[in-house]
PDB file of C-alpha atoms in Angstrom:
ATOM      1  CA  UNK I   1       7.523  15.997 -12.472  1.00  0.00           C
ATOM      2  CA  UNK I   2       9.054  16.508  -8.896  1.00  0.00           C
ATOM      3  CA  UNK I   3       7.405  16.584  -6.238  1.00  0.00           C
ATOM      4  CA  UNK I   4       6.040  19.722  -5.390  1.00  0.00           C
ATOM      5  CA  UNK I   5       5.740  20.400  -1.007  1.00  0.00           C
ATOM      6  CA  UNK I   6       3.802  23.502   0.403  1.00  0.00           C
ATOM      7  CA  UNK I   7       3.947  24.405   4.151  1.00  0.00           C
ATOM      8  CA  UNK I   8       5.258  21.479   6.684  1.00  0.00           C
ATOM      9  CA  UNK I   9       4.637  19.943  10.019  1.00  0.00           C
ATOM     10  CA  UNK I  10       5.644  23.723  11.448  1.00  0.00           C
ATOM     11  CA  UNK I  11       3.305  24.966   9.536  1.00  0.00           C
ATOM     12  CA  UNK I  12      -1.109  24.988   9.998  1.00  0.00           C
ATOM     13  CA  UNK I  13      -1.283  23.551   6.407  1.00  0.00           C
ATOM     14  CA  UNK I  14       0.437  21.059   4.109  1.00  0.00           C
ATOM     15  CA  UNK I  15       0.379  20.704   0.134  1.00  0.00           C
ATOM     16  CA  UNK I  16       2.090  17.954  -1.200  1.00  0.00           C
ATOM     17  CA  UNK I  17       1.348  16.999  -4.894  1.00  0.00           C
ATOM     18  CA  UNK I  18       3.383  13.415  -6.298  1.00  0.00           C
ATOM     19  CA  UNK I  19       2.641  12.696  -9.879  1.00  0.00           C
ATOM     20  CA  UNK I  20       4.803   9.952  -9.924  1.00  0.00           C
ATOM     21  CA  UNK I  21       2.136   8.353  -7.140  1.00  0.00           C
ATOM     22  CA  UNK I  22      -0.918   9.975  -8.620  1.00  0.00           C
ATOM     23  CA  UNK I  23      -1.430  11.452  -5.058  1.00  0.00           C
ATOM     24  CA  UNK I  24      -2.390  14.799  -4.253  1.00  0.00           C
ATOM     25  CA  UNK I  25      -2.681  15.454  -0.317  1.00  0.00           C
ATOM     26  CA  UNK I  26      -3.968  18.153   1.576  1.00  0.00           C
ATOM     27  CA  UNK I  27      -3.878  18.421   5.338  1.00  0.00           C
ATOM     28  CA  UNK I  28      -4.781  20.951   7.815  1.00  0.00           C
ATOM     29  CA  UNK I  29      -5.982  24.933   8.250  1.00  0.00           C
ATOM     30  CA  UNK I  30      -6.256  26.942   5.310  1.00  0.00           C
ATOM     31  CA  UNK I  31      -6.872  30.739   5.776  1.00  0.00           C
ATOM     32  CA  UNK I  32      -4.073  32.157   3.462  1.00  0.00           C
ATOM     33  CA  UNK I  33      -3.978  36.105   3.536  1.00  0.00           C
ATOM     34  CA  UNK I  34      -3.154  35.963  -0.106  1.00  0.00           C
ATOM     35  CA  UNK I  35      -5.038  33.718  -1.577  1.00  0.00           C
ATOM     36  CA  UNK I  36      -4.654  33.423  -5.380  1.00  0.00           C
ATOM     37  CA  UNK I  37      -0.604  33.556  -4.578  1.00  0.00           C
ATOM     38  CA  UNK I  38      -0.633  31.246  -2.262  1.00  0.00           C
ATOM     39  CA  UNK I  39      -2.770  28.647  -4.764  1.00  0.00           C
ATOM     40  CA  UNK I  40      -1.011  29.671  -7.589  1.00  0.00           C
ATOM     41  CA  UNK I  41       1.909  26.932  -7.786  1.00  0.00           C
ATOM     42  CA  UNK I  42      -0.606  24.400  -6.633  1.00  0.00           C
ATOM     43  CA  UNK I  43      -2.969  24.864  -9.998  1.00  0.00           C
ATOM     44  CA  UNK I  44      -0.049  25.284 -12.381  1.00  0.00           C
ATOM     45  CA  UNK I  45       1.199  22.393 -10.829  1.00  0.00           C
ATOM     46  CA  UNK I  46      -1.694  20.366 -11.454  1.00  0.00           C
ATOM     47  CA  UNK I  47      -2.175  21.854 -14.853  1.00  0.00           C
ATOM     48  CA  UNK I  48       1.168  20.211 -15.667  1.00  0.00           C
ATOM     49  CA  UNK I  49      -0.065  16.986 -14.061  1.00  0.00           C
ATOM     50  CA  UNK I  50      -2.910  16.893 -16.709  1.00  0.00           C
ATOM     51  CA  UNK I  51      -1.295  16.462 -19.623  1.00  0.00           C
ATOM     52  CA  UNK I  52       0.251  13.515 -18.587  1.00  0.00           C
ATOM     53  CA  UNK I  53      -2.207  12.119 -15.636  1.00  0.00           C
ATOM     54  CA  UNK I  54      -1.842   8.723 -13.931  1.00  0.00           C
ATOM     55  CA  UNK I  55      -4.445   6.174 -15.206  1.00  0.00           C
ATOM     56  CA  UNK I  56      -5.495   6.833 -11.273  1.00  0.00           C
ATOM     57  CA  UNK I  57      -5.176  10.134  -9.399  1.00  0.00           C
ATOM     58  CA  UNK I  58      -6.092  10.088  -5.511  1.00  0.00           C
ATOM     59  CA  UNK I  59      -6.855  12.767  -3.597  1.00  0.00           C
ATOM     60  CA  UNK I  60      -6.780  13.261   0.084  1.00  0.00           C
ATOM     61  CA  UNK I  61      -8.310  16.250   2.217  1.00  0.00           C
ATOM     62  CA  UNK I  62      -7.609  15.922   5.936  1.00  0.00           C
ATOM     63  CA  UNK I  63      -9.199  19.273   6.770  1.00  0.00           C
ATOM     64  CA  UNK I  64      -9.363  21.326  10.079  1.00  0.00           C
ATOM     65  CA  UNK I  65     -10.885  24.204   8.479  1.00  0.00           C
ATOM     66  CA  UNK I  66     -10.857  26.436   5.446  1.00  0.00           C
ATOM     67  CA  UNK I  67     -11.836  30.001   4.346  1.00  0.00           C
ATOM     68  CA  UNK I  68     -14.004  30.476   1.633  1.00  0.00           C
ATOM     69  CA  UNK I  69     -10.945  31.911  -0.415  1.00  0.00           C
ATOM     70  CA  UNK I  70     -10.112  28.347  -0.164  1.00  0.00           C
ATOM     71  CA  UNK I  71     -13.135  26.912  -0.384  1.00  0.00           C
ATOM     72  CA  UNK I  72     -13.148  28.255  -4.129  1.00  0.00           C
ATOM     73  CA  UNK I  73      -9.883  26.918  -5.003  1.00  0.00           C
ATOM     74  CA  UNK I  74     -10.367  23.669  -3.650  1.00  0.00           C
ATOM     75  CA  UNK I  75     -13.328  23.249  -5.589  1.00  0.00           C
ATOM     76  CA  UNK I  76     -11.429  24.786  -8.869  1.00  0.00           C
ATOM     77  CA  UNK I  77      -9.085  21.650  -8.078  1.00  0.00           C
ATOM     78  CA  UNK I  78     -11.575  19.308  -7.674  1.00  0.00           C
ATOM     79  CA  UNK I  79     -13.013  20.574 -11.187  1.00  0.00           C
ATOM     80  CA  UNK I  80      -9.695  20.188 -13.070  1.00  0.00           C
ATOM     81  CA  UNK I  81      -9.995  15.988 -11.733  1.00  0.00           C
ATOM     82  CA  UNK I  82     -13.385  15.932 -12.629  1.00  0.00           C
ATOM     83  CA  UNK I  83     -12.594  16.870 -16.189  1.00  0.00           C
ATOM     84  CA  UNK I  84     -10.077  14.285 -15.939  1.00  0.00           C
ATOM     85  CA  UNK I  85     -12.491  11.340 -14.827  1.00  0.00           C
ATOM     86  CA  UNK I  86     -14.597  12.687 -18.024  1.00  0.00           C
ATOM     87  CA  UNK I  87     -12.187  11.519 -20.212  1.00  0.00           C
ATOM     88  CA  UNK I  88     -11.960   8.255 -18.679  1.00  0.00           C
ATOM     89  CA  UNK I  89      -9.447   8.594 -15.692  1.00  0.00           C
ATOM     90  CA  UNK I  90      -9.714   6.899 -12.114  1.00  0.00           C
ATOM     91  CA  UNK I  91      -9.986   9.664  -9.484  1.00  0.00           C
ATOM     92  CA  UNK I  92     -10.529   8.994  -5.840  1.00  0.00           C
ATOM     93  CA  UNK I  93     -11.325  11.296  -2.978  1.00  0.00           C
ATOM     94  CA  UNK I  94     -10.498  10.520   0.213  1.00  0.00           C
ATOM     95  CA  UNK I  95     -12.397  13.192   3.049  1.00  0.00           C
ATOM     96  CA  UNK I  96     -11.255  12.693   6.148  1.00  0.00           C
ATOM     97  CA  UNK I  97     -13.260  14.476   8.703  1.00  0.00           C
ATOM     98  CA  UNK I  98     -13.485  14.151  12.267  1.00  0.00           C
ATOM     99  CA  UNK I  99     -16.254  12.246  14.077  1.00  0.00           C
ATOM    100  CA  UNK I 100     -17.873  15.266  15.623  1.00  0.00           C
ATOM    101  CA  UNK I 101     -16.747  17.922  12.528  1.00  0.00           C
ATOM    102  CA  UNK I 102     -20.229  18.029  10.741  1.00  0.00           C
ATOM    103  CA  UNK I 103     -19.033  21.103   9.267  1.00  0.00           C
ATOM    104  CA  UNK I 104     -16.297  19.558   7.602  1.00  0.00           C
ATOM    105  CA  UNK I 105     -18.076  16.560   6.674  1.00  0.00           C
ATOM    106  CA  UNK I 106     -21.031  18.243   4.989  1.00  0.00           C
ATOM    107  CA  UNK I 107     -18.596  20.439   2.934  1.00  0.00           C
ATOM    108  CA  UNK I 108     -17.272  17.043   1.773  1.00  0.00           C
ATOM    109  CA  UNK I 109     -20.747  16.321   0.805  1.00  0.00           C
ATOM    110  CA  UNK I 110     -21.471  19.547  -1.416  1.00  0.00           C
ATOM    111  CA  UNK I 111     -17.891  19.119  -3.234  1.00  0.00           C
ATOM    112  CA  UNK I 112     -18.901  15.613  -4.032  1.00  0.00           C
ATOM    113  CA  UNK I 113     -22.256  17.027  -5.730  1.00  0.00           C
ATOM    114  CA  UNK I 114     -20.694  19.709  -7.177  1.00  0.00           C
ATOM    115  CA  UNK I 115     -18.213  17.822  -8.480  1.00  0.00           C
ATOM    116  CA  UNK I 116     -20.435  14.631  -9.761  1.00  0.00           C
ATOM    117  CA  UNK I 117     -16.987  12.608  -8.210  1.00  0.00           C
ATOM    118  CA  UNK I 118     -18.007   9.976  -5.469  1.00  0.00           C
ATOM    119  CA  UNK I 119     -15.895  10.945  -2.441  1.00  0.00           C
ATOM    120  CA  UNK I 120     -14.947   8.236   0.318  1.00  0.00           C
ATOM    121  CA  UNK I 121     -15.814  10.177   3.600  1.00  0.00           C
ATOM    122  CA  UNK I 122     -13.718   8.675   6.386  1.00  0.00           C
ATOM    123  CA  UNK I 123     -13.751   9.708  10.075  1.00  0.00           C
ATOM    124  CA  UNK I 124     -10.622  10.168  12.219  1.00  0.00           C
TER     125      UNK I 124
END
């Protein structure tokens, strides 16, 4: 699968999914106007990804905020890895949140509950 890039440093936001890595990075503001467009590639992408996963998958969030448009689909992606570590798949979350972001870091939290995944919570 190539790689597939969303946004850039130009951009508030950054998507860049590597199946060859198993690493699926996230970085930055999300408040997308059109939300189930702009997600769209990203969860077909990752559908792809899941027939043929990495025996480990990492994730990374390095979050400055998010809308709860994308709250929603950032959960829906955690879900799809969840499923995956169900049937016996290494998946690591890496939430990256800085020191005095509680609001981040406690959103971290709830995903991690939600998700029954253990994140790593690490402060920048």
């Amino acid at each position: 699968m190539e790689i597939l890039k969303i946004g850039g440093p130009d951009n508030e936001n950054q998507i860049i999914l590597d199946a060859e890595r198993g690493r699926f990075e996230f970085y930055g503001r999300y408040m997308p106007q059109k939300t189930k467009e702009f997600y769209e590639p990203v969860i077909k992408w990752i559908e792809e990804y899941m027939k043929q996963p990495n025996r480990k998958s990492v994730l990374v969030f390095k979050l400055d905020y998010f809308n709860t448009s994308s709250s929603k689909k950032f959960l829906d992606i955690l879900m799809m890895f969840h499923e995956l570590q169900q049937k016996g798949y290494d998946v690591e979350v890496n939430w990256y949140h800085h020191s005095d972001d509680i609001d981040i870091k406690e959103a971290g939290h709830g995903y991690s509950d939600l998700v029954e995944i253990e994140f790593k919570f690490l402060e920048y």
